[in-house]
Coordinates of C-alpha atoms and ligand atoms in Angstrom, one line a residue:
M1 CA -9.9 80.0 -94.1
E2 CA -6.8 78.5 -92.4
K3 CA -7.6 76.2 -89.5
L4 CA -5.0 76.0 -86.7
R5 CA -4.4 72.7 -85.0
N6 CA -3.2 71.5 -81.6
F7 CA 0.3 70.0 -81.4
I8 CA 0.1 66.8 -79.4
N9 CA 2.5 63.9 -79.2
G10 CA 4.6 65.4 -82.0
E11 CA 1.8 65.8 -84.4
Y12 CA -0.6 68.5 -85.5
I13 CA -4.1 67.4 -84.8
A14 CA -7.6 68.8 -84.9
P15 CA -9.4 69.4 -81.6
K16 CA -11.6 66.6 -80.3
T17 CA -14.3 69.2 -79.6
G18 CA -14.5 70.0 -83.3
E19 CA -15.0 73.6 -82.3
Y20 CA -13.2 76.7 -83.6
I21 CA -13.1 80.3 -82.7
D22 CA -12.3 83.3 -84.9
N23 CA -8.8 84.7 -85.0
F24 CA -8.8 88.4 -85.8
E25 CA -6.1 90.5 -87.5
P26 CA -6.0 93.6 -85.3
A27 CA -4.7 95.8 -88.2
T28 CA -7.8 95.2 -90.3
G29 CA -10.4 94.0 -87.8
K30 CA -11.0 91.0 -90.1
V31 CA -11.0 87.3 -89.2
Y32 CA -8.0 85.6 -90.9
S33 CA -7.8 82.2 -89.3
L34 CA -9.7 79.8 -87.0
I35 CA -8.4 78.6 -83.7
P36 CA -9.3 75.2 -82.1
N37 CA -11.4 75.7 -79.1
S38 CA -10.0 72.6 -77.3
G39 CA -11.6 71.0 -74.3
K40 CA -11.0 68.4 -71.5
D41 CA -10.5 65.5 -74.0
D42 CA -7.7 67.4 -75.7
V43 CA -6.0 68.0 -72.4
N44 CA -6.4 64.3 -71.5
L45 CA -4.8 63.4 -74.8
A46 CA -1.9 65.8 -74.2
V47 CA -1.4 64.6 -70.6
K48 CA -1.3 61.0 -71.8
A49 CA 1.4 61.9 -74.4
A50 CA 3.4 63.8 -71.8
E51 CA 3.2 60.8 -69.4
G52 CA 4.6 58.6 -72.0
A53 CA 7.5 61.0 -72.8
F54 CA 8.4 61.9 -69.2
P55 CA 10.7 58.9 -68.5
I56 CA 12.7 59.5 -71.7
W57 CA 12.9 63.3 -71.3
S58 CA 13.6 63.4 -67.6
K59 CA 16.4 60.8 -67.8
M60 CA 18.0 62.3 -70.9
S61 CA 21.4 64.0 -70.0
N62 CA 21.4 67.8 -69.6
D63 CA 23.8 67.8 -72.5
D64 CA 21.3 66.2 -74.8
R65 CA 18.4 68.4 -73.7
C66 CA 20.7 71.4 -74.2
K67 CA 21.3 70.3 -77.8
I68 CA 17.6 69.8 -78.6
L69 CA 16.6 73.2 -77.0
T70 CA 19.4 74.9 -79.0
R71 CA 18.1 73.3 -82.2
L72 CA 14.7 74.7 -81.3
A73 CA 16.2 78.2 -81.0
E74 CA 18.0 77.7 -84.3
G75 CA 14.8 76.5 -85.9
I76 CA 13.1 79.8 -85.0
E77 CA 16.1 81.8 -86.2
K78 CA 16.1 80.0 -89.5
R79 CA 12.4 81.1 -90.0
I80 CA 12.9 84.5 -88.5
E81 CA 10.9 86.3 -91.2
L82 CA 8.0 83.9 -91.0
F83 CA 7.8 84.3 -87.2
T84 CA 8.2 88.0 -87.3
K85 CA 5.5 88.6 -89.8
A86 CA 3.2 86.1 -88.1
E87 CA 3.6 87.8 -84.7
S88 CA 3.0 91.3 -86.0
R89 CA -0.1 90.2 -88.0
D90 CA -1.6 88.2 -85.1
N91 CA -1.0 90.9 -82.4
G92 CA -1.1 94.2 -84.4
K93 CA 2.3 95.3 -83.2
P94 CA 4.7 97.1 -85.6
L95 CA 6.7 94.7 -87.7
S96 CA 9.9 96.4 -86.5
L97 CA 9.0 95.6 -82.8
A98 CA 8.4 91.9 -83.6
A99 CA 11.7 91.9 -85.6
N100 CA 13.8 93.6 -82.9
V101 CA 12.2 92.5 -79.7
D102 CA 9.7 89.6 -79.7
I103 CA 11.2 87.0 -81.9
P104 CA 14.9 87.6 -81.0
R105 CA 13.9 87.3 -77.4
A106 CA 12.1 84.0 -77.9
V107 CA 15.3 82.7 -79.5
S108 CA 17.3 84.0 -76.5
N109 CA 14.9 82.4 -74.1
F110 CA 15.6 78.9 -75.5
K111 CA 19.3 79.5 -75.9
F112 CA 19.6 80.9 -72.4
F113 CA 17.9 77.9 -70.6
A114 CA 19.4 75.4 -72.9
T115 CA 22.8 76.3 -71.5
A116 CA 21.6 77.4 -68.0
I117 CA 20.8 73.8 -67.2
L118 CA 24.4 72.8 -67.8
H119 CA 25.5 75.2 -65.0
Y120 CA 22.7 74.5 -62.6
A121 CA 24.0 72.8 -59.4
S122 CA 22.3 71.8 -56.2
E123 CA 23.5 72.4 -52.6
S124 CA 25.2 70.3 -50.0
H125 CA 25.3 70.9 -46.3
N126 CA 28.1 69.3 -44.3
M127 CA 27.6 68.5 -40.6
E128 CA 31.0 68.3 -39.1
G129 CA 31.7 64.8 -37.8
V130 CA 28.0 63.8 -38.2
G131 CA 27.3 63.4 -41.9
V132 CA 26.5 65.3 -45.0
N133 CA 23.3 66.4 -46.7
Y134 CA 23.0 66.8 -50.4
T135 CA 20.0 68.1 -52.3
L136 CA 18.7 66.5 -55.4
R137 CA 16.7 68.6 -57.8
K138 CA 14.2 66.5 -59.6
P139 CA 11.9 67.6 -62.4
L140 CA 8.2 67.9 -61.3
G141 CA 6.7 65.8 -64.1
I142 CA 4.0 67.3 -66.2
V143 CA 3.6 71.1 -65.9
G144 CA 1.1 73.6 -67.4
C145 CA 2.3 76.9 -69.0
I146 CA -0.3 79.5 -69.8
S147 CA 0.6 82.8 -71.4
P148 CA -1.0 86.1 -72.5
W149 CA -1.3 87.9 -75.8
N150 CA 0.9 91.0 -75.4
L151 CA 4.3 89.4 -76.1
P152 CA 3.0 86.1 -77.5
L153 CA 6.1 83.9 -78.3
Y154 CA 8.4 85.9 -76.0
L155 CA 6.4 85.0 -72.9
F156 CA 5.3 81.6 -74.1
S157 CA 9.0 80.6 -74.5
W158 CA 10.0 82.3 -71.3
K159 CA 8.0 79.6 -69.4
I160 CA 8.4 76.5 -71.5
A161 CA 12.2 76.9 -72.0
P162 CA 13.1 76.5 -68.3
A163 CA 10.3 73.9 -67.8
L164 CA 11.8 71.7 -70.5
A165 CA 15.4 72.4 -69.6
A166 CA 14.7 71.1 -66.1
G167 CA 13.4 67.8 -67.5
N168 CA 9.6 68.4 -67.3
C169 CA 7.1 67.6 -70.0
V170 CA 4.8 70.5 -70.8
I171 CA 1.2 71.2 -71.7
A172 CA 1.3 74.8 -73.0
K173 CA -1.5 77.1 -73.9
P174 CA -0.9 80.4 -75.7
S175 CA -3.5 83.1 -75.6
E176 CA -6.5 82.5 -77.8
V177 CA -6.1 86.1 -79.0
T178 CA -2.6 85.5 -80.4
P179 CA -2.1 81.8 -81.1
Y180 CA -0.2 81.9 -84.3
T181 CA 3.5 81.8 -83.5
A182 CA 2.9 79.1 -80.9
Y183 CA 1.2 77.2 -83.6
L184 CA 4.2 77.6 -85.9
L185 CA 6.4 76.2 -83.2
G186 CA 5.1 72.7 -83.8
E187 CA 7.1 72.4 -87.1
V188 CA 10.3 73.6 -85.3
I189 CA 9.7 71.1 -82.4
K190 CA 9.5 68.2 -84.9
E191 CA 12.7 69.3 -86.6
S192 CA 14.6 69.7 -83.3
G193 CA 14.5 66.0 -82.5
M194 CA 12.5 66.5 -79.3
P195 CA 10.8 63.3 -78.4
P196 CA 7.0 63.3 -79.2
G197 CA 4.9 64.2 -76.1
V198 CA 7.5 66.4 -74.4
L199 CA 6.0 69.7 -75.5
N200 CA 2.3 69.8 -76.3
I201 CA 0.6 72.9 -77.4
L202 CA -3.2 73.3 -77.0
H203 CA -5.3 76.2 -78.3
G204 CA -8.5 77.6 -77.0
E205 CA -10.2 79.8 -74.4
G206 CA -9.0 80.2 -70.9
Q207 CA -12.3 79.2 -69.3
T208 CA -12.4 75.9 -71.2
V209 CA -9.0 74.4 -72.1
G210 CA -7.0 76.7 -69.7
D211 CA -9.2 75.6 -66.8
A212 CA -8.9 72.0 -67.8
I213 CA -5.1 72.2 -67.7
V214 CA -5.2 73.9 -64.3
K215 CA -7.6 71.2 -62.9
H216 CA -5.9 68.1 -64.4
P217 CA -4.7 66.1 -61.4
K218 CA -1.5 65.0 -63.2
V219 CA -0.4 68.5 -64.0
K220 CA 1.9 69.2 -61.1
A221 CA 2.6 72.9 -61.5
I222 CA 1.1 75.9 -63.3
S223 CA 3.2 78.8 -64.6
F224 CA 0.8 81.5 -65.5
T225 CA 1.2 85.0 -66.9
G226 CA -1.9 87.2 -67.4
G227 CA -4.4 89.3 -65.6
T228 CA -4.7 89.5 -61.8
Q229 CA -8.3 88.3 -61.8
T230 CA -7.4 85.2 -63.8
G231 CA -4.5 84.6 -61.5
K232 CA -6.7 84.8 -58.5
Y233 CA -9.1 82.2 -60.0
I234 CA -6.2 79.9 -60.9
A235 CA -4.8 80.1 -57.4
Q236 CA -8.2 79.2 -55.9
T237 CA -8.4 76.2 -58.2
A238 CA -4.9 74.9 -57.9
A239 CA -4.0 75.6 -54.3
P240 CA -6.3 72.9 -52.8
M241 CA -4.7 70.5 -55.3
F242 CA -1.3 71.4 -53.8
K243 CA 0.1 72.4 -57.2
K244 CA 3.2 74.6 -57.4
L245 CA 2.2 78.0 -58.7
S246 CA 4.1 80.8 -60.4
L247 CA 1.8 83.8 -61.1
E248 CA 3.0 86.8 -63.2
L249 CA 0.1 89.3 -63.1
G250 CA -0.9 92.9 -63.8
G251 CA 0.8 96.1 -63.1
K252 CA 0.3 99.9 -62.8
N253 CA 3.9 101.0 -62.7
P254 CA 5.2 104.4 -61.6
N255 CA 7.7 106.3 -63.6
I256 CA 9.3 108.9 -61.2
I257 CA 11.1 111.8 -62.7
F258 CA 13.3 114.2 -60.6
A259 CA 14.6 117.6 -61.8
D260 CA 18.2 116.4 -61.7
C261 CA 17.8 113.6 -64.3
D262 CA 19.5 113.4 -67.7
W263 CA 16.8 115.1 -69.6
K264 CA 17.4 113.8 -73.1
E265 CA 17.7 110.2 -72.1
M266 CA 14.7 110.4 -69.7
M267 CA 12.5 111.9 -72.4
S268 CA 13.3 109.4 -75.1
T269 CA 13.1 106.5 -72.7
T270 CA 9.8 107.8 -71.2
L271 CA 8.2 107.9 -74.6
R272 CA 9.1 104.2 -75.0
S273 CA 8.2 103.2 -71.5
S274 CA 4.8 104.8 -72.0
F275 CA 3.8 103.6 -75.4
A276 CA 5.9 100.7 -76.6
N277 CA 3.8 97.8 -77.9
Q278 CA 0.8 100.3 -77.7
G279 CA 1.3 100.4 -74.0
Q280 CA 0.6 96.7 -73.7
I281 CA 3.7 95.6 -71.8
C282 CA 3.1 94.7 -68.2
L283 CA 6.2 96.8 -67.4
C284 CA 5.1 100.1 -69.1
G285 CA 5.2 103.1 -66.8
S286 CA 1.6 104.3 -67.0
R287 CA 1.7 106.7 -64.0
I288 CA 4.3 109.4 -64.6
F289 CA 5.2 111.5 -61.5
I290 CA 7.2 114.7 -62.3
E291 CA 9.0 116.9 -59.8
R292 CA 7.0 120.2 -59.7
S293 CA 9.9 122.5 -60.8
I294 CA 10.1 120.7 -64.2
Y295 CA 6.4 119.7 -64.6
D296 CA 5.5 122.4 -67.2
K297 CA 8.6 121.9 -69.2
F298 CA 8.1 118.1 -69.2
K299 CA 4.4 118.4 -70.1
K300 CA 5.1 120.7 -73.1
E301 CA 7.9 118.6 -74.7
F302 CA 6.3 115.2 -73.9
V303 CA 2.9 116.2 -75.3
E304 CA 4.5 117.7 -78.4
R305 CA 6.5 114.6 -79.1
V306 CA 3.5 112.3 -78.4
E307 CA 1.5 114.3 -80.9
K308 CA 4.1 113.6 -83.6
T309 CA 4.0 109.8 -82.9
V310 CA 2.9 107.9 -86.0
V311 CA 0.1 105.4 -85.4
S312 CA -0.1 103.2 -88.4
Y313 CA -0.6 99.7 -89.8
P314 CA 2.1 97.2 -88.5
E315 CA 4.0 96.9 -91.8
D316 CA 4.4 100.7 -92.2
P317 CA 8.1 101.3 -91.4
K318 CA 7.1 104.7 -90.0
A319 CA 4.7 103.1 -87.4
K320 CA 5.8 103.7 -83.8
L321 CA 2.5 102.3 -82.6
G322 CA 0.4 99.7 -84.4
A323 CA -3.1 98.4 -83.5
V324 CA -4.1 97.3 -80.1
V325 CA -4.9 93.6 -79.8
S326 CA -8.7 93.4 -80.1
K327 CA -11.9 95.3 -80.5
A328 CA -12.9 94.5 -76.9
H329 CA -9.5 95.7 -75.7
M330 CA -9.8 98.9 -77.7
E331 CA -13.2 99.6 -76.2
K332 CA -11.8 98.9 -72.7
I333 CA -9.0 101.5 -73.2
L334 CA -11.4 104.1 -74.6
S335 CA -13.8 103.5 -71.7
Y336 CA -11.0 104.4 -69.3
V337 CA -10.5 107.7 -71.2
E338 CA -14.2 108.4 -70.5
L339 CA -13.7 107.5 -66.9
A340 CA -10.7 109.8 -66.6
K341 CA -12.8 112.7 -67.9
E342 CA -15.5 111.9 -65.4
E343 CA -12.9 111.9 -62.7
G344 CA -11.8 115.4 -63.6
G345 CA -8.9 114.4 -65.9
V346 CA -7.8 116.8 -68.7
I347 CA -6.9 115.0 -72.0
L348 CA -3.7 116.7 -73.2
T349 CA -3.4 114.6 -76.4
G350 CA -5.0 111.5 -77.9
G351 CA -8.0 110.0 -76.1
R352 CA -9.5 108.7 -79.3
R353 CA -9.5 106.0 -81.9
E354 CA -7.4 106.6 -85.0
I355 CA -9.2 105.6 -88.3
L356 CA -6.8 104.6 -91.1
E357 CA -7.4 104.3 -94.8
E358 CA -8.7 101.0 -96.3
P359 CA -7.9 98.1 -95.9
Y360 CA -7.1 99.2 -92.3
R361 CA -10.3 101.2 -91.7
D362 CA -11.7 98.7 -89.2
G363 CA -8.4 98.1 -87.4
Y364 CA -8.0 98.8 -83.7
Y365 CA -5.9 101.9 -83.6
V366 CA -5.8 104.2 -80.5
R367 CA -3.9 107.5 -80.4
P368 CA -1.3 107.7 -77.6
T369 CA -3.0 109.5 -74.8
V370 CA -1.7 111.8 -72.1
I371 CA -4.0 112.9 -69.2
E372 CA -3.3 115.3 -66.3
N373 CA -5.2 116.7 -63.3
L374 CA -6.2 113.4 -61.8
P375 CA -5.9 112.6 -58.1
F376 CA -3.4 109.8 -57.5
N377 CA -6.0 107.6 -55.9
C378 CA -8.7 107.8 -58.5
R379 CA -9.7 104.7 -60.5
T380 CA -7.8 105.8 -63.6
N381 CA -4.7 106.0 -61.6
Q382 CA -5.2 102.7 -59.7
E383 CA -6.6 100.2 -62.2
E384 CA -4.6 98.6 -65.0
I385 CA -5.6 100.0 -68.4
F386 CA -2.9 98.2 -70.4
G387 CA -3.0 100.5 -73.4
P388 CA -1.4 103.7 -74.7
V389 CA -2.6 105.9 -71.9
V390 CA -0.5 107.7 -69.3
T391 CA -1.2 110.2 -66.6
L392 CA 1.0 113.1 -65.4
T393 CA 1.1 114.0 -61.8
P394 CA 3.4 116.6 -60.1
F395 CA 5.1 116.0 -56.8
D396 CA 7.1 118.1 -54.3
T397 CA 8.9 115.7 -52.0
E398 CA 10.4 112.2 -52.1
E399 CA 8.0 111.1 -49.3
E400 CA 5.0 112.3 -51.2
V401 CA 5.9 110.6 -54.5
L402 CA 6.7 107.4 -52.6
Q403 CA 3.3 107.3 -51.0
M404 CA 1.6 107.9 -54.4
A405 CA 3.8 105.4 -56.2
N406 CA 3.1 102.7 -53.6
S407 CA -0.6 103.4 -53.4
T408 CA -1.9 100.8 -55.9
E409 CA -2.7 97.2 -55.3
Y410 CA 0.1 96.3 -57.8
G411 CA 3.8 96.1 -57.5
L412 CA 5.5 94.9 -60.6
S413 CA 8.1 97.4 -61.7
A414 CA 9.1 101.1 -61.1
T415 CA 11.3 103.5 -63.0
L416 CA 13.3 106.3 -61.4
W417 CA 15.1 109.2 -63.1
T418 CA 17.6 111.0 -60.9
S419 CA 21.4 111.7 -60.8
N420 CA 21.4 111.7 -57.0
L421 CA 22.9 108.4 -56.1
K422 CA 21.8 108.4 -52.4
R423 CA 18.3 109.2 -53.4
A424 CA 18.3 106.4 -56.0
H425 CA 19.3 103.8 -53.5
R426 CA 16.9 105.2 -50.9
M427 CA 14.0 105.1 -53.2
A428 CA 14.8 101.7 -54.8
N429 CA 14.7 100.3 -51.2
E430 CA 11.3 101.9 -50.5
L431 CA 9.4 101.3 -53.7
E432 CA 7.0 98.4 -53.5
A433 CA 7.9 96.6 -56.8
G434 CA 9.8 93.4 -57.9
I435 CA 11.8 95.2 -60.5
I436 CA 13.3 98.7 -60.3
W437 CA 15.0 100.5 -63.2
I438 CA 17.1 103.6 -62.3
N439 CA 17.8 105.9 -65.3
A440 CA 16.7 103.1 -67.7
W441 CA 13.7 101.0 -68.7
L442 CA 13.3 97.4 -69.9
V443 CA 16.9 96.5 -69.7
R444 CA 16.7 92.8 -69.2
D445 CA 19.4 90.3 -68.0
L446 CA 17.8 86.8 -68.2
R447 CA 19.6 85.7 -65.1
T448 CA 17.8 88.2 -62.8
P449 CA 14.7 87.4 -60.7
F450 CA 11.6 88.6 -62.7
G451 CA 8.2 89.2 -61.1
G452 CA 6.1 91.3 -58.9
V453 CA 4.8 91.9 -55.3
K454 CA 1.3 92.5 -54.0
A455 CA -1.4 91.8 -56.7
S456 CA 1.3 91.6 -59.4
G457 CA 2.1 88.1 -58.6
V458 CA 3.6 85.2 -56.7
G459 CA 7.1 83.8 -57.3
R460 CA 9.8 84.8 -59.7
E461 CA 10.8 83.8 -63.2
G462 CA 14.3 84.1 -64.8
G463 CA 17.6 82.4 -64.2
W464 CA 17.9 80.0 -61.3
E465 CA 14.5 81.1 -59.9
A466 CA 12.8 79.5 -62.9
L467 CA 14.9 76.3 -62.7
R468 CA 14.1 76.1 -58.9
F469 CA 10.4 76.5 -59.6
F470 CA 10.4 73.7 -62.2
T471 CA 12.3 71.3 -59.9
E472 CA 11.5 69.7 -56.6
P473 CA 14.3 69.6 -54.0
K474 CA 14.9 66.3 -52.3
N475 CA 17.4 66.3 -49.3
V476 CA 19.5 63.2 -48.7
F477 CA 21.5 62.7 -45.5
I478 CA 24.4 60.2 -45.1
K479 CA 25.9 59.5 -41.8
Y480 CA 29.7 59.6 -41.6
Ligands
NAD1 P1 -5.8 86.9 -69.2 O1 -5.6 86.6 -67.8 O2 -7.1 87.2 -69.8 O3 -5.3 85.6 -70.0 C1 -4.0 85.1 -69.9 C2 -4.0 83.6 -70.3 O4 -4.8 82.9 -69.4 C3 -4.7 83.3 -71.7 O5 -4.0 82.3 -72.3 C4 -6.1 82.9 -71.3 O6 -6.7 82.1 -72.3 C5 -5.8 82.1 -70.0 N1 -7.0 82.0 -69.1 C6 -8.0 82.9 -69.0 N2 -8.9 82.4 -68.1 C7 -8.4 81.3 -67.6 C8 -8.8 80.3 -66.6 N3 -9.9 80.5 -66.0 N4 -8.0 79.2 -66.4 C9 -6.9 79.0 -67.1 N5 -6.4 79.9 -68.0 C10 -7.1 81.0 -68.3 O7 -4.7 88.0 -69.6 P2 -4.5 88.7 -71.0 O8 -5.6 89.7 -71.2 O9 -4.2 87.7 -72.0 O10 -3.1 89.5 -70.7 C11 -3.0 90.7 -70.2 C12 -2.7 90.7 -68.7 O11 -1.4 90.0 -68.6 C13 -2.4 92.1 -68.1 O12 -3.0 92.1 -66.9 C14 -0.9 92.1 -68.0 O13 -0.4 93.0 -67.0 C15 -0.6 90.7 -67.7 N6 0.8 90.5 -68.0 C16 1.7 90.3 -66.9 C17 3.0 90.0 -67.2 C18 4.0 89.8 -66.1 O14 5.1 89.3 -66.3 N7 3.7 90.1 -64.8 C19 3.5 90.0 -68.5 C20 2.6 90.2 -69.5 C21 1.3 90.4 -69.3

């Protein structure tokens, strides 16, 4: 059985703990590799390597860092098939999704921040007749980047690319549920010419190695994407140590559909925004609110099309949905279906596991599920399920739907379908979310601020926001 290794100081090495955990293939439910369960000693080793590399990396010109990060992007591109297959196998997502979304986006993340740093400038503030202030933007030092399993390399690179571009050294931890593409990155890092110790990749569980990264006194900032409960724990640990924190957390996003929308576009996009990546995207719109006059029409067509959706093994070209990421996650999703029934919900389609033929019989497949007849404030409609489950709720007025949409503790994204321009602006202004899509979903411009409000997070990623997070401003005043 293949044993993954950590990547520290430019080398693949076994964990000091000597411990490993099973890595499951969601498509078959079988263990297919072993992941280091690293500990404090591994973190210490990585921090030491990063300390040694920091003076070299932080003093390197932006031009040279740009070249290395570009080579990193090209190294992934060169191995696109290897990365695509590995991501799909590790996560259970359709191969087509890994090929069209995950891996190309990881490449873009490195390319984007490689060049962004060339254009990044700091401010100066002139005081007429008195003097001038200029602001230096210094890298923080060693930073920790911790990412989740749903978009493994995509979100991993979304953090480490700006951290590295800004001149920091990084201790990165991918999810222990999907470690494989981050593991493969080691080879690419070596080839890119990045000095050893600049980017260190540690594997293992959150409570052990993740916690040790967060608690290490020399790690100056934590950029975290994952669940709200984990974010809360990390904030409690890191805040008294005065670490900079960027938290990208859970969501329960509304998808609001008015009768005056472009029907065809709304319907095909809503199918994607409900079930893409088996509903395991923090931006999926799991609460669908439909104007009452079109509720029955929407329900009929949507349910018919969901019923035709092919759930299959990731390599099947017909697969629209693959496997969900783990047995525990599948059980969590199905337990929410049971909860929905207890809360009075009517299952219109799905609501069950899908059993495929061998060798996929034990894989974690869940039918896309549509539920109606639930109050907006019940648990099913308030808690994050993070699977292929959506609820349908009718509404009569703008005020009513705004109240329902804003009723959860989360505030990550919202989608709005209408051709009424004034209403679109009015609602965009009132919706409590960090990201609003009008007549669209998941259109991403890497320059824009990305993140949520309320329990969906603190801070923003993307563009200058990310480069600001990974640098410390220092103001210098000179008297005239
Ligand atoms: P998770 O919180 O369980 O784990 C995320 C990462 O944190 C993993 O690498 C994990 O090992 C690590 N971790 C766990 N406990 C830790 C601890 N005590 N200290 C340090 N690290 C720890 O989340 P998950 O189940 O992997 O991912 C799903 C969640 O991520 C969902 O809630 C989803 O909404 C959220 N998410 C948010 C965004 C966003 O941009 N807002 C994007 C993707 C996913």
